[in-house]
Amino acid sequence: MVNDFEQIQAFWSQLEKTLDQLLESQHESHFDADRLLEEYRERLQKIDRNLTFHFERDDEEGPVEMVFGCDGYPESIHSVLSLVSMAPALRGIEFKAFNERCNPVPARVNLGDEICQIEDYWCSLRLIEGKLQLAVYLDDMPDILEMDPRVEAVMIFMDALIGEFELMTRVWTLDWYELPVDPLDFGLFPLEDLRDRFDVIKEQVKPLGITLH
């Protein structure tokens, strides 16, 4: 714990010293400072190998938000919360833990050459023996999920719908299946309806974690 505390302090000290350099390279929420960003990543890895970050900006006048996460690994939630709890107050940038719900939920996500529409995805949500089981259904599901940009798009949609923290701590399993010809016949519902379905039953679930299959 002492070592983690020192590593967290070292990360914030480095960011504070280099913040002007970072902000000077800013273009909207993008930064042309690859070497500096890589240094941040390396320091975060020393704290916890699952720590990640990205930048967001709600409007042109507001501060940039540096959002920290843990790539869906619930064992690293504490590292994210500890890191952000020690964040200094700095002008021009704010620090947040995890991707929060957003309104409106994006209708599409642009991932390189592929545009993914939320309306293309269906899911099921079941409470079984006190555990919440979420399944997502894709057309032409790939053998290797990580190779399909639609998987990343769905994770972005789900963060926007229910929030990254609750996705990790309320959902016990997340499974992926081939989309049937008639989803309604299988009791499925559109992904865009997930927030309403989730909010109805989430309080019946003790905060647990997420297992990807």
PDB file of C-alpha atoms in Angstrom, residues 66-189:
ATOM      1  CA  MET A  66      -9.267  12.962 -18.015  1.00  0.00           C
ATOM      2  CA  VAL A  67     -11.274   9.793 -17.380  1.00  0.00           C
ATOM      3  CA  PHE A  68      -9.611   6.826 -15.676  1.00  0.00           C
ATOM      4  CA  GLY A  69     -10.798   3.243 -15.923  1.00  0.00           C
ATOM      5  CA  CYS A  70      -9.558  -0.322 -15.524  1.00  0.00           C
ATOM      6  CA  ASP A  71     -10.517  -2.027 -18.791  1.00  0.00           C
ATOM      7  CA  GLY A  72     -13.426  -3.887 -17.199  1.00  0.00           C
ATOM      8  CA  TYR A  73     -11.389  -5.619 -14.465  1.00  0.00           C
ATOM      9  CA  PRO A  74     -13.325  -5.338 -11.181  1.00  0.00           C
ATOM     10  CA  GLU A  75     -10.255  -6.223  -9.103  1.00  0.00           C
ATOM     11  CA  SER A  76      -8.782  -2.881 -10.181  1.00  0.00           C
ATOM     12  CA  ILE A  77     -11.754  -0.680  -9.233  1.00  0.00           C
ATOM     13  CA  HIS A  78     -10.038   0.233  -5.970  1.00  0.00           C
ATOM     14  CA  SER A  79      -6.955   1.408  -7.878  1.00  0.00           C
ATOM     15  CA  VAL A  80      -9.051   3.773  -9.995  1.00  0.00           C
ATOM     16  CA  LEU A  81     -10.865   5.205  -6.982  1.00  0.00           C
ATOM     17  CA  SER A  82      -7.621   5.598  -5.001  1.00  0.00           C
ATOM     18  CA  LEU A  83      -5.922   7.317  -7.942  1.00  0.00           C
ATOM     19  CA  VAL A  84      -8.722   9.826  -8.526  1.00  0.00           C
ATOM     20  CA  SER A  85      -9.182  10.505  -4.799  1.00  0.00           C
ATOM     21  CA  MET A  86      -5.609  11.834  -4.714  1.00  0.00           C
ATOM     22  CA  ALA A  87      -5.952  13.995  -7.830  1.00  0.00           C
ATOM     23  CA  PRO A  88      -4.814  17.617  -7.439  1.00  0.00           C
ATOM     24  CA  ALA A  89      -7.024  20.550  -8.406  1.00  0.00           C
ATOM     25  CA  LEU A  90      -5.542  21.896 -11.636  1.00  0.00           C
ATOM     26  CA  ARG A  91      -6.756  24.606 -13.970  1.00  0.00           C
ATOM     27  CA  GLY A  92      -7.922  23.517 -17.414  1.00  0.00           C
ATOM     28  CA  ILE A  93      -8.471  19.842 -16.623  1.00  0.00           C
ATOM     29  CA  GLU A  94     -10.736  17.707 -14.436  1.00  0.00           C
ATOM     30  CA  PHE A  95     -10.270  14.103 -13.344  1.00  0.00           C
ATOM     31  CA  LYS A  96     -13.017  11.466 -13.238  1.00  0.00           C
ATOM     32  CA  ALA A  97     -13.295   7.803 -12.327  1.00  0.00           C
ATOM     33  CA  PHE A  98     -14.974   5.643 -14.984  1.00  0.00           C
ATOM     34  CA  ASN A  99     -17.217   6.468 -17.923  1.00  0.00           C
ATOM     35  CA  GLU A 100     -20.549   7.760 -16.675  1.00  0.00           C
ATOM     36  CA  ARG A 101     -23.992   7.476 -18.181  1.00  0.00           C
ATOM     37  CA  CYS A 102     -24.632  10.140 -20.754  1.00  0.00           C
ATOM     38  CA  ASN A 103     -27.650  11.829 -22.293  1.00  0.00           C
ATOM     39  CA  PRO A 104     -28.405  11.574 -25.044  1.00  0.00           C
ATOM     40  CA  VAL A 105     -27.001   8.116 -25.609  1.00  0.00           C
ATOM     41  CA  PRO A 106     -25.091   8.120 -28.918  1.00  0.00           C
ATOM     42  CA  ALA A 107     -26.987   6.522 -31.790  1.00  0.00           C
ATOM     43  CA  ARG A 108     -23.750   5.553 -33.548  1.00  0.00           C
ATOM     44  CA  VAL A 109     -20.058   5.092 -32.864  1.00  0.00           C
ATOM     45  CA  ASN A 110     -17.420   5.733 -35.507  1.00  0.00           C
ATOM     46  CA  LEU A 111     -14.504   3.311 -35.174  1.00  0.00           C
ATOM     47  CA  GLY A 112     -12.062   3.998 -37.974  1.00  0.00           C
ATOM     48  CA  ASP A 113     -13.679   2.870 -41.211  1.00  0.00           C
ATOM     49  CA  GLU A 114     -16.699   1.296 -39.523  1.00  0.00           C
ATOM     50  CA  ILE A 115     -19.795   3.094 -38.230  1.00  0.00           C
ATOM     51  CA  CYS A 116     -21.695   1.045 -35.644  1.00  0.00           C
ATOM     52  CA  GLN A 117     -25.380   1.807 -35.040  1.00  0.00           C
ATOM     53  CA  ILE A 118     -26.930   1.087 -31.638  1.00  0.00           C
ATOM     54  CA  GLU A 119     -30.117  -0.110 -33.347  1.00  0.00           C
ATOM     55  CA  ASP A 120     -28.226  -3.078 -34.803  1.00  0.00           C
ATOM     56  CA  TYR A 121     -27.699  -4.767 -31.424  1.00  0.00           C
ATOM     57  CA  TRP A 122     -30.042  -6.745 -29.209  1.00  0.00           C
ATOM     58  CA  CYS A 123     -29.643  -8.146 -25.731  1.00  0.00           C
ATOM     59  CA  SER A 124     -31.188 -10.070 -22.864  1.00  0.00           C
ATOM     60  CA  LEU A 125     -30.984  -9.336 -19.154  1.00  0.00           C
ATOM     61  CA  ARG A 126     -31.845 -11.994 -16.604  1.00  0.00           C
ATOM     62  CA  LEU A 127     -31.729 -12.101 -12.810  1.00  0.00           C
ATOM     63  CA  ILE A 128     -30.888 -15.682 -11.820  1.00  0.00           C
ATOM     64  CA  GLU A 129     -30.262 -16.612  -8.186  1.00  0.00           C
ATOM     65  CA  GLY A 130     -29.450 -13.011  -7.322  1.00  0.00           C
ATOM     66  CA  LYS A 131     -26.974 -12.632 -10.195  1.00  0.00           C
ATOM     67  CA  LEU A 132     -27.526 -10.388 -13.187  1.00  0.00           C
ATOM     68  CA  GLN A 133     -26.681 -12.009 -16.515  1.00  0.00           C
ATOM     69  CA  LEU A 134     -26.376  -9.830 -19.611  1.00  0.00           C
ATOM     70  CA  ALA A 135     -26.074 -11.191 -23.145  1.00  0.00           C
ATOM     71  CA  VAL A 136     -25.439  -9.242 -26.346  1.00  0.00           C
ATOM     72  CA  TYR A 137     -26.428 -10.540 -29.795  1.00  0.00           C
ATOM     73  CA  LEU A 138     -24.533  -9.749 -33.024  1.00  0.00           C
ATOM     74  CA  ASP A 139     -25.023 -10.617 -36.684  1.00  0.00           C
ATOM     75  CA  ASP A 140     -22.211 -12.842 -37.966  1.00  0.00           C
ATOM     76  CA  MET A 141     -20.551 -13.064 -34.564  1.00  0.00           C
ATOM     77  CA  PRO A 142     -16.786 -13.546 -34.976  1.00  0.00           C
ATOM     78  CA  ASP A 143     -14.821 -16.446 -33.521  1.00  0.00           C
ATOM     79  CA  ILE A 144     -12.474 -13.962 -31.833  1.00  0.00           C
ATOM     80  CA  LEU A 145     -14.468 -11.150 -30.236  1.00  0.00           C
ATOM     81  CA  GLU A 146     -11.494  -8.822 -29.810  1.00  0.00           C
ATOM     82  CA  MET A 147     -11.040  -8.732 -33.592  1.00  0.00           C
ATOM     83  CA  ASP A 148     -14.472  -7.201 -34.209  1.00  0.00           C
ATOM     84  CA  PRO A 149     -14.819  -3.412 -33.770  1.00  0.00           C
ATOM     85  CA  ARG A 150     -18.514  -3.914 -33.024  1.00  0.00           C
ATOM     86  CA  VAL A 151     -17.568  -5.357 -29.644  1.00  0.00           C
ATOM     87  CA  GLU A 152     -15.772  -2.139 -28.721  1.00  0.00           C
ATOM     88  CA  ALA A 153     -18.754  -0.159 -30.001  1.00  0.00           C
ATOM     89  CA  VAL A 154     -21.174  -2.145 -27.835  1.00  0.00           C
ATOM     90  CA  MET A 155     -19.003  -1.551 -24.765  1.00  0.00           C
ATOM     91  CA  ILE A 156     -19.085   2.198 -25.514  1.00  0.00           C
ATOM     92  CA  PHE A 157     -22.864   2.062 -25.891  1.00  0.00           C
ATOM     93  CA  MET A 158     -23.240   0.158 -22.605  1.00  0.00           C
ATOM     94  CA  ASP A 159     -21.028   2.611 -20.710  1.00  0.00           C
ATOM     95  CA  ALA A 160     -23.272   5.405 -22.012  1.00  0.00           C
ATOM     96  CA  LEU A 161     -26.442   3.500 -21.131  1.00  0.00           C
ATOM     97  CA  ILE A 162     -25.698   2.226 -17.617  1.00  0.00           C
ATOM     98  CA  GLY A 163     -22.246   3.535 -16.699  1.00  0.00           C
ATOM     99  CA  GLU A 164     -18.940   1.695 -16.580  1.00  0.00           C
ATOM    100  CA  PHE A 165     -18.902   1.333 -12.780  1.00  0.00           C
ATOM    101  CA  GLU A 166     -22.337  -0.292 -12.566  1.00  0.00           C
ATOM    102  CA  LEU A 167     -21.549  -2.486 -15.553  1.00  0.00           C
ATOM    103  CA  MET A 168     -18.585  -3.901 -13.637  1.00  0.00           C
ATOM    104  CA  THR A 169     -20.184  -4.131 -10.213  1.00  0.00           C
ATOM    105  CA  ARG A 170     -23.798  -5.143 -10.946  1.00  0.00           C
ATOM    106  CA  VAL A 171     -23.439  -7.466 -13.945  1.00  0.00           C
ATOM    107  CA  TRP A 172     -22.206 -10.946 -13.093  1.00  0.00           C
ATOM    108  CA  THR A 173     -21.655 -12.253 -16.624  1.00  0.00           C
ATOM    109  CA  LEU A 174     -21.528 -10.687 -20.075  1.00  0.00           C
ATOM    110  CA  ASP A 175     -21.984 -13.171 -22.923  1.00  0.00           C
ATOM    111  CA  TRP A 176     -22.013 -12.754 -26.703  1.00  0.00           C
ATOM    112  CA  TYR A 177     -24.221 -14.718 -29.106  1.00  0.00           C
ATOM    113  CA  GLU A 178     -25.274 -14.865 -32.732  1.00  0.00           C
ATOM    114  CA  LEU A 179     -28.380 -12.763 -33.410  1.00  0.00           C
ATOM    115  CA  PRO A 180     -31.389 -14.966 -34.244  1.00  0.00           C
ATOM    116  CA  VAL A 181     -33.563 -14.237 -37.271  1.00  0.00           C
ATOM    117  CA  ASP A 182     -36.428 -12.961 -35.106  1.00  0.00           C
ATOM    118  CA  PRO A 183     -35.017 -11.543 -31.820  1.00  0.00           C
ATOM    119  CA  LEU A 184     -38.480 -10.966 -30.338  1.00  0.00           C
ATOM    120  CA  ASP A 185     -39.264 -14.688 -30.566  1.00  0.00           C
ATOM    121  CA  PHE A 186     -36.274 -15.300 -28.268  1.00  0.00           C
ATOM    122  CA  GLY A 187     -37.365 -12.696 -25.724  1.00  0.00           C
ATOM    123  CA  LEU A 188     -34.650 -10.225 -26.693  1.00  0.00           C
ATOM    124  CA  PHE A 189     -34.914  -6.438 -26.609  1.00  0.00           C
TER     125      PHE A 189
END
